[in-house]
Coordinates of N, CA and C and ligand atoms in Angstrom, one line a residue:
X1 N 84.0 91.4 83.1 CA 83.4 90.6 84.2 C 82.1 91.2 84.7
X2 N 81.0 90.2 85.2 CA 80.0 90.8 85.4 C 79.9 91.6 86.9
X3 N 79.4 92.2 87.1 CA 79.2 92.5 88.8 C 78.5 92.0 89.3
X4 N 78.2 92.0 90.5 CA 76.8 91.0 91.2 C 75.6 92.2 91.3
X5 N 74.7 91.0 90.9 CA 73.3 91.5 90.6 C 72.7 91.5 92.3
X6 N 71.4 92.3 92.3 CA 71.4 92.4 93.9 C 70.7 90.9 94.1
X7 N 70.9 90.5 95.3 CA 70.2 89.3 95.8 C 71.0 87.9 95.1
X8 N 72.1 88.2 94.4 CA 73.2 86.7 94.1 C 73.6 87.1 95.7
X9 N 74.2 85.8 95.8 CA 74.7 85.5 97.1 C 76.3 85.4 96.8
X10 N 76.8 85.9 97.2 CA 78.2 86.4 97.5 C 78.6 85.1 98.2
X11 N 79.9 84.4 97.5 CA 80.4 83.5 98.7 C 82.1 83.9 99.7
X12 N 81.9 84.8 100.6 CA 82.2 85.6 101.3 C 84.0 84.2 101.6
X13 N 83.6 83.3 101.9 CA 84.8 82.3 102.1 C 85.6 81.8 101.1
X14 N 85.6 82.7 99.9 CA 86.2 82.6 98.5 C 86.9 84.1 97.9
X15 N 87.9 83.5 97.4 CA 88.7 85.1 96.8 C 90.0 84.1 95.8
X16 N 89.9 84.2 94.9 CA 91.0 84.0 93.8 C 91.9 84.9 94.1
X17 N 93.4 84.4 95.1 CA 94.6 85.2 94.8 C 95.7 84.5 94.1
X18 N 95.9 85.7 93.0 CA 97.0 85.4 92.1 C 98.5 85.3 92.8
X19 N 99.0 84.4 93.0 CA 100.6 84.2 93.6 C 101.3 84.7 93.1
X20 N 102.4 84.9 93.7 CA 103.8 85.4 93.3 C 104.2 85.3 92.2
X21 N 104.5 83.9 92.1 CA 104.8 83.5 90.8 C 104.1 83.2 89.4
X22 N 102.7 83.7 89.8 CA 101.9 83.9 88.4 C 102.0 85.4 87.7
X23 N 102.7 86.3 89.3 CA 102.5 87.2 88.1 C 104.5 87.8 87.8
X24 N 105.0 86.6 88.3 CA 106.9 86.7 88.0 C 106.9 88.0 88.9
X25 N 106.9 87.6 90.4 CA 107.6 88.5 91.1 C 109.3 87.9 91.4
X26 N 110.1 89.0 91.8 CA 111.1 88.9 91.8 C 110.9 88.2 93.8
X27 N 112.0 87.6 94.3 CA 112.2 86.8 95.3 C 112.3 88.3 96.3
X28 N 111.6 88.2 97.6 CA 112.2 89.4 98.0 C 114.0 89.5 98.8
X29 N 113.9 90.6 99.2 CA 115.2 90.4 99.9 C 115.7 90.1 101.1
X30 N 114.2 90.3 102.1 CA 114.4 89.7 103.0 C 112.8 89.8 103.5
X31 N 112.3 89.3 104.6 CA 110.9 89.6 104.8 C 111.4 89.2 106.5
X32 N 110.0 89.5 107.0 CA 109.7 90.1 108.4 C 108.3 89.5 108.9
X33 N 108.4 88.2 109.9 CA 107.0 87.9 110.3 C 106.2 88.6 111.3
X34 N 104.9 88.5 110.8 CA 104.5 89.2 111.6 C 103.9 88.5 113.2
X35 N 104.2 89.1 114.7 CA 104.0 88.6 115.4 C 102.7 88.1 115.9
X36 N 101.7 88.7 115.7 CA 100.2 88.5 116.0 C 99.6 89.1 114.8
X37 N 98.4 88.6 114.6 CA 97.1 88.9 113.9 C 96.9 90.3 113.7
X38 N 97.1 91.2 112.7 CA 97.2 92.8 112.0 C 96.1 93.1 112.8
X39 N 95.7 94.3 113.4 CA 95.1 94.8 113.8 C 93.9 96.2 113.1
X40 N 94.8 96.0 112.1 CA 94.7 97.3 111.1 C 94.8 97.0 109.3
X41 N 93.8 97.2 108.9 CA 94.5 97.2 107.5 C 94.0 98.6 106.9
X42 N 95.3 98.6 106.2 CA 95.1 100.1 105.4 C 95.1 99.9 104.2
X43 N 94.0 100.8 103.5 CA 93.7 101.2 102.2 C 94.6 101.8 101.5
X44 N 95.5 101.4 100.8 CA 95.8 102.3 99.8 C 95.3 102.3 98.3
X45 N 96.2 103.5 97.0 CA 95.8 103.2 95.8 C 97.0 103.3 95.0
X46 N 97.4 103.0 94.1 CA 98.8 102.6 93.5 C 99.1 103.9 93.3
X47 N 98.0 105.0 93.0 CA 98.3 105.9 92.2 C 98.7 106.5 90.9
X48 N 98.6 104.6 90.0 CA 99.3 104.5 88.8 C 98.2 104.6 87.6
X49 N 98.4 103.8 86.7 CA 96.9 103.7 85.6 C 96.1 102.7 86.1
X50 N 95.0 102.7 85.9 CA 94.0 101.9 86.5 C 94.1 100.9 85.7
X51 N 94.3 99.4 86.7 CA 94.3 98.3 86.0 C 93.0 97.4 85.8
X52 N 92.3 96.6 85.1 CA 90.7 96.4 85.3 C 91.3 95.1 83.8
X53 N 92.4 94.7 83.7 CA 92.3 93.3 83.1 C 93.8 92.6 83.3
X54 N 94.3 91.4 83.6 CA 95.7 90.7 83.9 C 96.6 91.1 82.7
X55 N 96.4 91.6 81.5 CA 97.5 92.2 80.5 C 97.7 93.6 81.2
X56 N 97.5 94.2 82.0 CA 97.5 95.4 82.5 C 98.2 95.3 83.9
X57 N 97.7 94.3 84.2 CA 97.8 94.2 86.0 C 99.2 93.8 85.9
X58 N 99.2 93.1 85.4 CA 100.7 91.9 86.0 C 102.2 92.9 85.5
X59 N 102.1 93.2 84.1 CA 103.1 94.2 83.9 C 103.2 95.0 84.9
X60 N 101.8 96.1 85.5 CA 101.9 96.9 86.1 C 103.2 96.5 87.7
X61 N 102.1 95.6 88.2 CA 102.8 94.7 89.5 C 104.1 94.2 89.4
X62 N 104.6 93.8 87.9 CA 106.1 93.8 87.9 C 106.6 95.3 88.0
X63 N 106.2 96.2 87.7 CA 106.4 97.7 87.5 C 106.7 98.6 89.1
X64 N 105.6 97.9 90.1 CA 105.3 98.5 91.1 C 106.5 97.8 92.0
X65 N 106.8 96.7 91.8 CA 107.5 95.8 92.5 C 109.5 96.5 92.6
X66 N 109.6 96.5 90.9 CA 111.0 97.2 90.9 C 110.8 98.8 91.2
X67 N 109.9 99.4 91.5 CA 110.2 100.6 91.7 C 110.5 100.9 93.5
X68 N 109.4 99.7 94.3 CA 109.8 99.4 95.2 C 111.4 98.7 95.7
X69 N 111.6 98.2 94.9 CA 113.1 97.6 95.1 C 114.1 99.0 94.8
X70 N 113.9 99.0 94.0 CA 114.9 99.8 93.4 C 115.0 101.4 94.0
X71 N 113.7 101.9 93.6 CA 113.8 103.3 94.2 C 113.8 103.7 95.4
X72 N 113.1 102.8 96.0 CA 112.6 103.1 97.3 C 113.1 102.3 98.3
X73 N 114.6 101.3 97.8 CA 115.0 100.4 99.0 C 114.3 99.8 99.7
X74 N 112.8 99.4 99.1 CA 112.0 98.8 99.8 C 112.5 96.9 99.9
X75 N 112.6 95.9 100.5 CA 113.1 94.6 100.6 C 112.3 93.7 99.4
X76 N 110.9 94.2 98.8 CA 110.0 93.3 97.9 C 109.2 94.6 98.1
X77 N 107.9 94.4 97.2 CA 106.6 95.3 97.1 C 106.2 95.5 97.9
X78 N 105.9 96.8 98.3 CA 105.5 97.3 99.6 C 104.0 96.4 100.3
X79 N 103.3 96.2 99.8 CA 101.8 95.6 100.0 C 102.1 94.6 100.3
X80 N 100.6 94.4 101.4 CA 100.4 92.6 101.4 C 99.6 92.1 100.3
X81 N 99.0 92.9 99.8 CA 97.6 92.6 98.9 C 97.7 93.7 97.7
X82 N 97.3 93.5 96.1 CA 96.5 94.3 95.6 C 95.5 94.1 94.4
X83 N 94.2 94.6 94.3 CA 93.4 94.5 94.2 C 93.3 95.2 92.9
X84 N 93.0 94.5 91.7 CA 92.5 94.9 90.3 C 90.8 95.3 90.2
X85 N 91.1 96.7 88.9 CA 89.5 96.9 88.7 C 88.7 95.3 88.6
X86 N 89.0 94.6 87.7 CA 88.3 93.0 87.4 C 88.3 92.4 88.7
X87 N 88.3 93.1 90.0 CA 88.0 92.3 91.6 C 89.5 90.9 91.4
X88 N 90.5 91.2 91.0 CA 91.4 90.2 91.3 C 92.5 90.4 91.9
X89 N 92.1 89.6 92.8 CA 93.5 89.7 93.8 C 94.8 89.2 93.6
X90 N 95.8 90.4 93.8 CA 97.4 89.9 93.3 C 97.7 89.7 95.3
X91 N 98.8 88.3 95.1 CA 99.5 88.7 96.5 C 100.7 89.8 96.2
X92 N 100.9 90.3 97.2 CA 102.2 91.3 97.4 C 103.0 90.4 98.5
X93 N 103.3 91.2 99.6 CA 104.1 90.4 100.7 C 103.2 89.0 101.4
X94 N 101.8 88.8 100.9 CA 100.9 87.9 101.5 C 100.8 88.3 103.2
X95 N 99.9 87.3 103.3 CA 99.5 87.3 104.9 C 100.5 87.1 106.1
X96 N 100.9 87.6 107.2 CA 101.7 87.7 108.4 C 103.1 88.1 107.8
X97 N 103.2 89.0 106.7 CA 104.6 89.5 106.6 C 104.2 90.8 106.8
X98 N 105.3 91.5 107.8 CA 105.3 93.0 107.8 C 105.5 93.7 106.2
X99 N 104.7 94.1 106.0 CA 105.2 95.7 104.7 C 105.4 97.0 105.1
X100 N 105.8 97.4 103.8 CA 106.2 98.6 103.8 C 105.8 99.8 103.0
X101 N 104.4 100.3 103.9 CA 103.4 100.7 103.3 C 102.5 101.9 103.9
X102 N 102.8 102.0 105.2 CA 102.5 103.0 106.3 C 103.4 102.9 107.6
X103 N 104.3 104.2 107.2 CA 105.6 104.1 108.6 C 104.7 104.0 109.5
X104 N 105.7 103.5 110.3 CA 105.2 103.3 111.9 C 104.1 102.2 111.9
X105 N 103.4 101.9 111.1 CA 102.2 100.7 111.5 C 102.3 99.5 110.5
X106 N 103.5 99.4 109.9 CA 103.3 98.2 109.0 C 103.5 96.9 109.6
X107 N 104.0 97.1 111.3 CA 104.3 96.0 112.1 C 103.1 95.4 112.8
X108 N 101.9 96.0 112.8 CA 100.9 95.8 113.3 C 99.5 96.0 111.6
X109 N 99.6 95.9 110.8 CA 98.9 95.9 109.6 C 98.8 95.3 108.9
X110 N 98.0 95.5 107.3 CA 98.1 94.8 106.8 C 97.6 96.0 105.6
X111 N 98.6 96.1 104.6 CA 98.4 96.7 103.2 C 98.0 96.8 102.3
X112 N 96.6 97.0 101.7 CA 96.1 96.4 100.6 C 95.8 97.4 99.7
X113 N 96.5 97.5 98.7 CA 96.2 98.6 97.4 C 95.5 98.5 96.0
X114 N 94.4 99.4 95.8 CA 93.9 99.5 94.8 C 94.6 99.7 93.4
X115 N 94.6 99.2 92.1 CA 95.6 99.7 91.3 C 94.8 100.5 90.9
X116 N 95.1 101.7 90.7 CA 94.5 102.9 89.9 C 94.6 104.1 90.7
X117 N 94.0 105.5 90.1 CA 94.2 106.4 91.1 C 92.7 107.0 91.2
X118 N 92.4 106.5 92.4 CA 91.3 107.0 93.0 C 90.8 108.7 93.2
X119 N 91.7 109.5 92.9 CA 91.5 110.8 93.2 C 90.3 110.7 91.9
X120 N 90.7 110.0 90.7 CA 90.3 110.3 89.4 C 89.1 109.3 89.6
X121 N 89.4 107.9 89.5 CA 88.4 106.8 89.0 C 87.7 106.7 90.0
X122 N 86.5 105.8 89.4 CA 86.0 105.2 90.7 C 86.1 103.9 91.3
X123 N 86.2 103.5 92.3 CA 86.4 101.9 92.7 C 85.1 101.2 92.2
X124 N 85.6 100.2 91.1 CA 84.3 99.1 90.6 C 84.1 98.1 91.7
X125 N 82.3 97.6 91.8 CA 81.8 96.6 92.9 C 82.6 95.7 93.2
X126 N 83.4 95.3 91.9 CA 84.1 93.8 91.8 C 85.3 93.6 92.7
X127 N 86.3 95.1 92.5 CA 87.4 95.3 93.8 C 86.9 95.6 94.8
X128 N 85.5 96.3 95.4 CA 85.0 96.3 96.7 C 84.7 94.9 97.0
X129 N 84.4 94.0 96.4 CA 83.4 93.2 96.7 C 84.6 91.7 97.1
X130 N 85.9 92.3 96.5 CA 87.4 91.0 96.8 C 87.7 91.1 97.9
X131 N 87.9 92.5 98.2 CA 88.1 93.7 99.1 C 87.5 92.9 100.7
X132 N 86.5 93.2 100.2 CA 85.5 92.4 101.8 C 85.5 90.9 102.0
X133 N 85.5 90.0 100.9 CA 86.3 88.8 100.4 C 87.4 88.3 101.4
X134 N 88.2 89.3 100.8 CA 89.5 88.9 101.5 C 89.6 88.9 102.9
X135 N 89.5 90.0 103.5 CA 89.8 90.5 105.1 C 88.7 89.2 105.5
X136 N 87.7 89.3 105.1 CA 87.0 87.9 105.6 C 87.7 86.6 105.8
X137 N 88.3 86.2 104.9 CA 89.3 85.3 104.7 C 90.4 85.2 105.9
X138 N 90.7 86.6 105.7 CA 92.1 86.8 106.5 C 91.6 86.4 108.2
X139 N 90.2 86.8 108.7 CA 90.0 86.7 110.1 C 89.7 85.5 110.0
X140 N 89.0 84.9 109.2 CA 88.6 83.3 109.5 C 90.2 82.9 109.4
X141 N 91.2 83.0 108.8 CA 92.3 82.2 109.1 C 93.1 82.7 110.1
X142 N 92.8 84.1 110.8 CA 93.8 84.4 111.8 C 94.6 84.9 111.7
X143 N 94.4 86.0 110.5 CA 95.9 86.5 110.1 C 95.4 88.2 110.6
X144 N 94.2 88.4 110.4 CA 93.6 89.6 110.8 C 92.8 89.7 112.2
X145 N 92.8 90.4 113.5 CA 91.7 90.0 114.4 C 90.5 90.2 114.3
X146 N 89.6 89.9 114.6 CA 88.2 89.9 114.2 C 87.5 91.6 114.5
X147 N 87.7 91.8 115.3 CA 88.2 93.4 115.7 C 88.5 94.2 115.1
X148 N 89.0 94.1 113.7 CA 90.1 95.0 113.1 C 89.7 96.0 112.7
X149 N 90.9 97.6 112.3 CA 90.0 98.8 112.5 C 90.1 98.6 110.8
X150 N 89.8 99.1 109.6 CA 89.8 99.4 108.4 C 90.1 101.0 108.3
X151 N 91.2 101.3 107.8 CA 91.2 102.8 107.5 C 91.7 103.4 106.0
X152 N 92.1 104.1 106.0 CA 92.9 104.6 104.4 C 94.2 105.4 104.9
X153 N 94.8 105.1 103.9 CA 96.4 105.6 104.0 C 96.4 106.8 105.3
X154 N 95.5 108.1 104.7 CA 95.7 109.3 105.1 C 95.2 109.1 106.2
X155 N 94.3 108.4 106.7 CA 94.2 108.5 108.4 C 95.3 108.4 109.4
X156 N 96.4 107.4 108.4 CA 97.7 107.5 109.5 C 99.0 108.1 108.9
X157 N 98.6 109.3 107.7 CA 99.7 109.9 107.4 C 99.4 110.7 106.8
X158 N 100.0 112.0 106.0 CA 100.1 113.0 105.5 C 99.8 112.5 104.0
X159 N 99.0 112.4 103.6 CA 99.0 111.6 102.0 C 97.5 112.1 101.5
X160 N 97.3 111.6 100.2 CA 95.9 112.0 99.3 C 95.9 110.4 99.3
X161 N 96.6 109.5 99.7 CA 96.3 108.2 99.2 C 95.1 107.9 100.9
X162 N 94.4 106.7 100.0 CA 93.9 106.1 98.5 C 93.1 106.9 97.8
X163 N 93.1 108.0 97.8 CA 92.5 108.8 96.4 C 90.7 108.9 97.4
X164 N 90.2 110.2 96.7 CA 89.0 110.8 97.4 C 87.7 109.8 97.8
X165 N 87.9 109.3 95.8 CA 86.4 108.1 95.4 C 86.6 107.1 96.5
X166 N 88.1 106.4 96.8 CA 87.9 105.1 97.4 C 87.8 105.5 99.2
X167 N 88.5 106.4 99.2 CA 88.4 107.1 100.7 C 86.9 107.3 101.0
X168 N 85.9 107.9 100.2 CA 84.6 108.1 100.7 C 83.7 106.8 100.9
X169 N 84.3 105.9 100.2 CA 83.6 104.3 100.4 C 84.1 103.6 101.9
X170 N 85.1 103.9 102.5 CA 85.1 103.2 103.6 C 84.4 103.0 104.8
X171 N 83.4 104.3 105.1 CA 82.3 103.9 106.1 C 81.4 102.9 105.9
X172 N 81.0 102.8 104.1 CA 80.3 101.9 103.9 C 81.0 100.5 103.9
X173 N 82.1 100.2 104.1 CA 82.7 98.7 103.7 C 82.7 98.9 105.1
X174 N 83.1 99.8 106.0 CA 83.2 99.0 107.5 C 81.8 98.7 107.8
X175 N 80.3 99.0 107.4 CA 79.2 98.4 107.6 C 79.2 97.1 107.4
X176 N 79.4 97.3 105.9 CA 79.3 95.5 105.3 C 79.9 94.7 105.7
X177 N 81.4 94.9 106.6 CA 82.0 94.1 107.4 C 81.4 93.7 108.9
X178 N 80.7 94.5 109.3 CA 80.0 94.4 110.2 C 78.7 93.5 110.1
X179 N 78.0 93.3 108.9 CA 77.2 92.4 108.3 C 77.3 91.7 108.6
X180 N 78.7 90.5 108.5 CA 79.1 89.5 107.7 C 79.7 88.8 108.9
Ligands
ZN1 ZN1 99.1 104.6 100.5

């Protein structure tokens, strides 16, 4: 896929998310609304192999999903969101459901994980650029406050997640949010 050349116009009120069922998630087991508009959304990164085409992604996302069920007694995939090298968004728990993704703040957040491991790769324009996409989305529909703080895993826990590369890009996406 190509990246955007400088000076294309970005249509900021647009983001292709792939559903549940496109990519055969399993039903969860139970899910949790969320009471008001996330306050917060955190960055994570799967930590797994970097995905950057849907023969990669969707296995992977069935992969991430049973390990959350299974290993981790998680109720479904920890995430609300996650975000492919090729900038395509998979849903995880979607919008106004609590995850399980950062103790203590998943009741007030919102989860969105890069697939790959950032300590190593680097984040392509295409996932930054869904990335900003989205949360745009999410405040024009009210699912995010307009307010909201953007941080990365390790700000509200003991972790290397989302990995160093995507961690150092976040001053710059809270700019471009600020843009827009
Ligand atoms: Zn994380």
């Amino acid at each position: 896929m190509d990246g955007h050349t400088p000076g294309e116009t970005v249509d900021m009120n647009s983001v292709a998310v792939v559903c549940r069922r496109a990519w055969n998630a399993v039903d969860p087991r139970d899910r949790t609304e969320m009471k008001s508009p996330a306050q917060t959304v955190i960055v994570h990164h799967t930590a797994l192999r970097y995905c950057s085409n849907p023969c990669d992604s969707v296995p992977q996302l069935a992969h991430i999903q049973h390990m959350h069920l299974q290993e981790r007694g998680f109720d479904d995939i920890g995430y609300n969101f996650l975000i492919s090298g090729d900038g395509v968004v998979y849903e995880g728990r979607g919008w106004g459901i609590v995850g399980a993704h950062a103790k203590e703040h998943n009741f007030h957040s919102v989860g969105i994980a890069f697939m790959g491991n950032f300590n190593d790769e680097l984040p392509s324009s295409e996932s930054l650029s869904a990335l900003l996409r989205l949360l745009h989305i999410g405040v024009l529909h009210g699912h995010v406050r307009p307010n909201f703080v953007l941080v990365g895993h390790r700000d509200v826990a003991k972790t290397a997640c989302p990995g160093e590369h995507l961690y150092s890009l976040l001053p710059k996406l809270r700019e471009q949010l600020q843009n827009h």
